[in-house]
Amino acid sequence: MIKNYTVIDVETPNGQNDKLCSIACINVKNGKIEKEFYSIVNPESNFRQINTKIHGISQKDVLNSPTFPVIWDQIHSFFEKTCIVAHNANFDLSVICKTLEFYSIPIPKINFIDTQS
């Protein structure tokens, strides 16, 4: 049984899936929640109505929100020396990696478990 891991979830503004408009991270150590983070993110991208219908976040909601580089400064430690757990991890991690690439931020080595499989 894994006792140390980080659970993540992201939402995207459109079907390109190369930016995110929200991210949640929960770090678990020895089976107990150690720290949590959630933020709406300004993706500096357009929203599609279908995405807003899915997660409820609109272009208007993110106007005054931080961009991903600001958020990454706050959350990169959630991805260090841990196993990432996500439902449909390939999707979530792909969005995170594409966003990191867009901002020319180095992509960390990520070990993960997908709860969808």
N, C-alpha and C. Protein backbone atom coordinates (compact mmCIF):
# COMPACT_ATOMS: atom_id res chain seq x y z
N MET A 1 0.84 -1.18 0.00
CA MET A 1 0.00 0.00 0.00
C MET A 1 0.89 1.25 0.00
N ILE A 2 0.59 2.16 -0.90
CA ILE A 2 1.34 3.41 -0.98
C ILE A 2 0.81 4.37 0.08
N LYS A 3 1.71 4.91 0.89
CA LYS A 3 1.30 5.83 1.95
C LYS A 3 1.65 7.28 1.63
N ASN A 4 2.54 7.50 0.67
CA ASN A 4 2.96 8.85 0.30
C ASN A 4 2.69 9.08 -1.18
N TYR A 5 1.85 10.05 -1.48
CA TYR A 5 1.48 10.33 -2.86
C TYR A 5 0.82 11.70 -2.95
N THR A 6 0.64 12.17 -4.18
CA THR A 6 -0.06 13.43 -4.43
C THR A 6 -1.19 13.16 -5.42
N VAL A 7 -2.38 13.56 -5.05
CA VAL A 7 -3.55 13.44 -5.92
C VAL A 7 -3.71 14.76 -6.66
N ILE A 8 -3.94 14.69 -7.98
CA ILE A 8 -4.12 15.91 -8.76
C ILE A 8 -5.37 15.82 -9.62
N ASP A 9 -5.88 16.99 -10.00
CA ASP A 9 -6.96 17.09 -10.98
C ASP A 9 -6.84 18.44 -11.65
N VAL A 10 -7.06 18.47 -12.97
CA VAL A 10 -7.03 19.73 -13.71
C VAL A 10 -8.30 19.86 -14.54
N GLU A 11 -8.62 21.08 -14.87
CA GLU A 11 -9.70 21.39 -15.81
C GLU A 11 -9.12 22.26 -16.91
N THR A 12 -9.66 22.12 -18.12
CA THR A 12 -9.14 22.84 -19.28
C THR A 12 -10.18 23.81 -19.84
N PRO A 13 -9.71 24.89 -20.47
CA PRO A 13 -10.64 25.89 -21.00
C PRO A 13 -11.24 25.54 -22.36
N ASN A 14 -10.58 24.63 -23.08
CA ASN A 14 -11.06 24.31 -24.43
C ASN A 14 -10.58 22.92 -24.83
N GLY A 15 -10.90 22.51 -26.04
CA GLY A 15 -10.57 21.17 -26.51
C GLY A 15 -9.13 20.97 -26.92
N GLN A 16 -8.33 22.01 -26.91
CA GLN A 16 -6.91 21.85 -27.27
C GLN A 16 -6.14 21.10 -26.19
N ASN A 17 -6.61 21.19 -24.95
CA ASN A 17 -6.00 20.48 -23.82
C ASN A 17 -4.51 20.77 -23.66
N ASP A 18 -4.13 22.02 -23.95
CA ASP A 18 -2.74 22.42 -23.80
C ASP A 18 -2.55 23.51 -22.77
N LYS A 19 -3.62 23.85 -22.07
CA LYS A 19 -3.58 24.83 -20.97
C LYS A 19 -4.59 24.36 -19.93
N LEU A 20 -4.45 24.83 -18.72
CA LEU A 20 -5.43 24.49 -17.71
C LEU A 20 -6.04 25.75 -17.10
N CYS A 21 -7.27 25.60 -16.61
CA CYS A 21 -7.94 26.74 -15.99
C CYS A 21 -8.21 26.51 -14.51
N SER A 22 -7.91 25.31 -14.03
CA SER A 22 -7.90 25.08 -12.58
C SER A 22 -7.05 23.85 -12.30
N ILE A 23 -6.51 23.85 -11.09
CA ILE A 23 -5.70 22.71 -10.65
C ILE A 23 -5.91 22.50 -9.16
N ALA A 24 -6.00 21.22 -8.79
CA ALA A 24 -6.08 20.83 -7.39
C ALA A 24 -5.00 19.81 -7.10
N CYS A 25 -4.35 19.95 -5.97
CA CYS A 25 -3.30 19.02 -5.53
C CYS A 25 -3.50 18.72 -4.05
N ILE A 26 -3.43 17.45 -3.71
CA ILE A 26 -3.50 17.04 -2.31
C ILE A 26 -2.32 16.11 -2.05
N ASN A 27 -1.46 16.49 -1.12
CA ASN A 27 -0.29 15.70 -0.78
C ASN A 27 -0.60 14.86 0.45
N VAL A 28 -0.39 13.55 0.32
CA VAL A 28 -0.66 12.61 1.41
C VAL A 28 0.65 12.00 1.86
N LYS A 29 0.92 12.06 3.16
CA LYS A 29 2.12 11.46 3.76
C LYS A 29 1.67 10.51 4.85
N ASN A 30 2.20 9.30 4.80
CA ASN A 30 1.84 8.27 5.79
C ASN A 30 0.33 8.13 5.93
N GLY A 31 -0.37 8.20 4.81
CA GLY A 31 -1.81 8.01 4.80
C GLY A 31 -2.65 9.17 5.28
N LYS A 32 -2.01 10.32 5.58
CA LYS A 32 -2.76 11.49 6.07
C LYS A 32 -2.49 12.70 5.18
N ILE A 33 -3.51 13.51 4.98
CA ILE A 33 -3.34 14.71 4.17
C ILE A 33 -2.37 15.65 4.86
N GLU A 34 -1.30 16.01 4.15
CA GLU A 34 -0.30 16.92 4.68
C GLU A 34 -0.54 18.36 4.23
N LYS A 35 -0.86 18.52 2.93
CA LYS A 35 -1.17 19.87 2.44
C LYS A 35 -2.07 19.77 1.22
N GLU A 36 -2.83 20.84 1.00
CA GLU A 36 -3.77 20.91 -0.10
C GLU A 36 -3.59 22.23 -0.84
N PHE A 37 -3.93 22.20 -2.12
CA PHE A 37 -3.86 23.41 -2.93
C PHE A 37 -4.95 23.35 -3.99
N TYR A 38 -5.64 24.47 -4.20
CA TYR A 38 -6.59 24.60 -5.31
C TYR A 38 -6.53 26.03 -5.81
N SER A 39 -6.56 26.17 -7.11
CA SER A 39 -6.63 27.52 -7.68
C SER A 39 -7.27 27.48 -9.05
N ILE A 40 -8.02 28.51 -9.33
CA ILE A 40 -8.43 28.80 -10.70
C ILE A 40 -7.22 29.47 -11.34
N VAL A 41 -6.99 29.18 -12.61
CA VAL A 41 -5.80 29.66 -13.31
C VAL A 41 -6.24 30.40 -14.57
N ASN A 42 -5.62 31.55 -14.82
CA ASN A 42 -5.86 32.25 -16.08
C ASN A 42 -5.03 31.54 -17.15
N PRO A 43 -5.69 30.83 -18.07
CA PRO A 43 -4.94 30.06 -19.07
C PRO A 43 -4.41 30.90 -20.23
N GLU A 44 -4.75 32.18 -20.23
CA GLU A 44 -4.36 33.05 -21.33
C GLU A 44 -4.77 32.41 -22.66
N SER A 45 -5.99 31.88 -22.65
CA SER A 45 -6.53 31.17 -23.80
C SER A 45 -8.04 31.33 -23.79
N ASN A 46 -8.66 31.07 -24.92
CA ASN A 46 -10.12 31.17 -25.02
C ASN A 46 -10.80 29.95 -24.43
N PHE A 47 -12.02 30.15 -23.96
CA PHE A 47 -12.84 29.07 -23.42
C PHE A 47 -13.85 28.62 -24.46
N ARG A 48 -14.16 27.33 -24.43
CA ARG A 48 -15.26 26.80 -25.21
C ARG A 48 -16.42 26.56 -24.26
N GLN A 49 -17.60 26.82 -24.75
CA GLN A 49 -18.80 26.69 -23.93
C GLN A 49 -18.96 25.28 -23.37
N ILE A 50 -18.60 24.26 -24.15
CA ILE A 50 -18.74 22.89 -23.68
C ILE A 50 -17.86 22.63 -22.46
N ASN A 51 -16.65 23.19 -22.44
CA ASN A 51 -15.77 23.01 -21.28
C ASN A 51 -16.35 23.70 -20.06
N THR A 52 -16.86 24.91 -20.25
CA THR A 52 -17.48 25.64 -19.13
C THR A 52 -18.67 24.86 -18.59
N LYS A 53 -19.44 24.22 -19.47
CA LYS A 53 -20.58 23.41 -19.02
C LYS A 53 -20.11 22.23 -18.17
N ILE A 54 -18.97 21.68 -18.51
CA ILE A 54 -18.45 20.51 -17.78
C ILE A 54 -17.98 20.89 -16.38
N HIS A 55 -17.17 21.96 -16.26
CA HIS A 55 -16.57 22.27 -14.96
C HIS A 55 -17.08 23.56 -14.31
N GLY A 56 -17.83 24.37 -15.03
CA GLY A 56 -18.42 25.57 -14.44
C GLY A 56 -17.50 26.76 -14.35
N ILE A 57 -16.32 26.69 -14.95
CA ILE A 57 -15.37 27.81 -14.92
C ILE A 57 -15.44 28.53 -16.26
N SER A 58 -15.63 29.84 -16.22
CA SER A 58 -15.76 30.61 -17.46
C SER A 58 -14.59 31.57 -17.64
N GLN A 59 -14.51 32.14 -18.82
CA GLN A 59 -13.48 33.15 -19.13
C GLN A 59 -13.53 34.28 -18.10
N LYS A 60 -14.74 34.70 -17.75
CA LYS A 60 -14.92 35.78 -16.78
C LYS A 60 -14.34 35.41 -15.41
N ASP A 61 -14.48 34.16 -15.04
CA ASP A 61 -14.01 33.70 -13.73
C ASP A 61 -12.50 33.79 -13.57
N VAL A 62 -11.75 33.69 -14.66
CA VAL A 62 -10.29 33.62 -14.57
C VAL A 62 -9.59 34.95 -14.85
N LEU A 63 -10.34 35.98 -15.20
CA LEU A 63 -9.73 37.24 -15.61
C LEU A 63 -8.70 37.78 -14.63
N ASN A 64 -8.98 37.70 -13.34
CA ASN A 64 -8.06 38.24 -12.33
C ASN A 64 -7.28 37.14 -11.60
N SER A 65 -7.28 35.95 -12.18
CA SER A 65 -6.58 34.82 -11.56
C SER A 65 -5.12 34.79 -12.01
N PRO A 66 -4.27 34.15 -11.23
CA PRO A 66 -2.85 34.05 -11.61
C PRO A 66 -2.67 33.15 -12.83
N THR A 67 -1.60 33.38 -13.57
CA THR A 67 -1.26 32.51 -14.68
C THR A 67 -0.50 31.30 -14.14
N PHE A 68 -0.30 30.31 -15.00
CA PHE A 68 0.32 29.07 -14.56
C PHE A 68 1.72 29.23 -13.96
N PRO A 69 2.60 30.07 -14.51
CA PRO A 69 3.93 30.19 -13.88
C PRO A 69 3.85 30.62 -12.41
N VAL A 70 2.92 31.47 -12.08
CA VAL A 70 2.75 31.89 -10.68
C VAL A 70 2.27 30.71 -9.84
N ILE A 71 1.33 29.96 -10.38
CA ILE A 71 0.81 28.78 -9.68
C ILE A 71 1.90 27.72 -9.53
N TRP A 72 2.69 27.50 -10.58
CA TRP A 72 3.73 26.47 -10.54
C TRP A 72 4.73 26.75 -9.41
N ASP A 73 5.04 28.00 -9.20
CA ASP A 73 5.94 28.35 -8.09
C ASP A 73 5.37 27.86 -6.76
N GLN A 74 4.06 27.81 -6.65
CA GLN A 74 3.40 27.39 -5.41
C GLN A 74 3.20 25.88 -5.32
N ILE A 75 3.16 25.18 -6.46
CA ILE A 75 2.78 23.77 -6.42
C ILE A 75 3.87 22.79 -6.87
N HIS A 76 4.97 23.26 -7.40
CA HIS A 76 5.96 22.32 -7.94
C HIS A 76 6.40 21.30 -6.90
N SER A 77 6.39 21.66 -5.63
CA SER A 77 6.81 20.70 -4.59
C SER A 77 5.84 19.51 -4.48
N PHE A 78 4.59 19.69 -4.92
CA PHE A 78 3.64 18.58 -4.90
C PHE A 78 4.08 17.46 -5.86
N PHE A 79 4.92 17.78 -6.83
CA PHE A 79 5.33 16.84 -7.87
C PHE A 79 6.71 16.24 -7.62
N GLU A 80 7.38 16.66 -6.56
CA GLU A 80 8.75 16.23 -6.29
C GLU A 80 8.78 15.00 -5.39
N LYS A 81 9.55 14.00 -5.80
CA LYS A 81 9.80 12.81 -4.99
C LYS A 81 8.52 12.18 -4.46
N THR A 82 7.56 12.00 -5.35
CA THR A 82 6.30 11.39 -4.96
C THR A 82 5.70 10.67 -6.15
N CYS A 83 4.64 9.99 -5.90
CA CYS A 83 3.87 9.35 -6.96
C CYS A 83 2.60 10.18 -7.14
N ILE A 84 2.30 10.53 -8.38
CA ILE A 84 1.09 11.28 -8.68
C ILE A 84 -0.05 10.28 -8.89
N VAL A 85 -1.20 10.57 -8.31
CA VAL A 85 -2.38 9.74 -8.48
C VAL A 85 -3.47 10.62 -9.09
N ALA A 86 -4.09 10.13 -10.17
CA ALA A 86 -5.16 10.89 -10.81
C ALA A 86 -6.09 9.94 -11.54
N HIS A 87 -7.33 10.35 -11.67
CA HIS A 87 -8.29 9.62 -12.48
C HIS A 87 -8.14 10.15 -13.91
N ASN A 88 -7.71 9.30 -14.81
CA ASN A 88 -7.32 9.67 -16.17
C ASN A 88 -6.03 10.49 -16.12
N ALA A 89 -5.04 9.93 -15.47
CA ALA A 89 -3.75 10.60 -15.27
C ALA A 89 -3.08 10.99 -16.57
N ASN A 90 -3.22 10.19 -17.60
CA ASN A 90 -2.60 10.55 -18.88
C ASN A 90 -3.11 11.90 -19.37
N PHE A 91 -4.40 12.15 -19.20
CA PHE A 91 -4.97 13.44 -19.60
C PHE A 91 -4.41 14.56 -18.73
N ASP A 92 -4.56 14.44 -17.41
CA ASP A 92 -4.14 15.50 -16.50
C ASP A 92 -2.65 15.83 -16.65
N LEU A 93 -1.83 14.80 -16.70
CA LEU A 93 -0.39 15.03 -16.80
C LEU A 93 0.00 15.57 -18.17
N SER A 94 -0.71 15.16 -19.21
CA SER A 94 -0.46 15.71 -20.54
C SER A 94 -0.74 17.21 -20.56
N VAL A 95 -1.84 17.62 -19.96
CA VAL A 95 -2.18 19.05 -19.90
C VAL A 95 -1.12 19.81 -19.11
N ILE A 96 -0.71 19.26 -17.98
CA ILE A 96 0.32 19.92 -17.17
C ILE A 96 1.62 20.04 -17.96
N CYS A 97 2.04 18.97 -18.61
CA CYS A 97 3.30 19.00 -19.37
C CYS A 97 3.23 19.97 -20.54
N LYS A 98 2.11 20.00 -21.25
CA LYS A 98 1.96 20.95 -22.35
C LYS A 98 1.97 22.39 -21.85
N THR A 99 1.38 22.62 -20.69
CA THR A 99 1.38 23.96 -20.10
C THR A 99 2.79 24.35 -19.68
N LEU A 100 3.51 23.42 -19.06
CA LEU A 100 4.90 23.68 -18.69
C LEU A 100 5.73 24.02 -19.93
N GLU A 101 5.55 23.24 -20.99
CA GLU A 101 6.28 23.51 -22.25
C GLU A 101 5.96 24.89 -22.80
N PHE A 102 4.68 25.27 -22.78
CA PHE A 102 4.27 26.57 -23.30
C PHE A 102 5.02 27.70 -22.60
N TYR A 103 5.20 27.56 -21.30
CA TYR A 103 5.87 28.61 -20.51
C TYR A 103 7.38 28.35 -20.38
N SER A 104 7.91 27.39 -21.09
CA SER A 104 9.34 27.05 -21.05
C SER A 104 9.81 26.73 -19.64
N ILE A 105 8.97 26.01 -18.91
CA ILE A 105 9.32 25.55 -17.57
C ILE A 105 9.73 24.09 -17.68
N PRO A 106 10.86 23.70 -17.09
CA PRO A 106 11.29 22.31 -17.18
C PRO A 106 10.24 21.34 -16.63
N ILE A 107 10.06 20.24 -17.32
CA ILE A 107 9.09 19.23 -16.90
C ILE A 107 9.79 18.26 -15.94
N PRO A 108 9.25 18.10 -14.73
CA PRO A 108 9.89 17.18 -13.79
C PRO A 108 9.64 15.73 -14.19
N LYS A 109 10.45 14.83 -13.67
CA LYS A 109 10.19 13.41 -13.85
C LYS A 109 8.97 13.07 -13.00
N ILE A 110 7.98 12.42 -13.61
CA ILE A 110 6.74 12.16 -12.91
C ILE A 110 6.43 10.68 -12.95
N ASN A 111 6.30 10.09 -11.78
CA ASN A 111 5.80 8.72 -11.63
C ASN A 111 4.32 8.83 -11.29
N PHE A 112 3.49 7.98 -11.88
CA PHE A 112 2.06 8.15 -11.61
C PHE A 112 1.30 6.84 -11.59
N ILE A 113 0.14 6.92 -11.00
CA ILE A 113 -0.84 5.84 -10.98
C ILE A 113 -2.14 6.44 -11.52
N ASP A 114 -2.77 5.70 -12.43
CA ASP A 114 -4.04 6.15 -13.01
C ASP A 114 -5.16 5.32 -12.40
N THR A 115 -6.09 5.98 -11.70
CA THR A 115 -7.19 5.26 -11.07
C THR A 115 -8.27 4.85 -12.07
N GLN A 116 -8.17 5.33 -13.30
CA GLN A 116 -9.14 4.98 -14.33
C GLN A 116 -8.87 3.58 -14.88
N SER A 117 -7.62 3.15 -14.85
CA SER A 117 -7.24 1.86 -15.46
C SER A 117 -7.68 0.71 -14.60
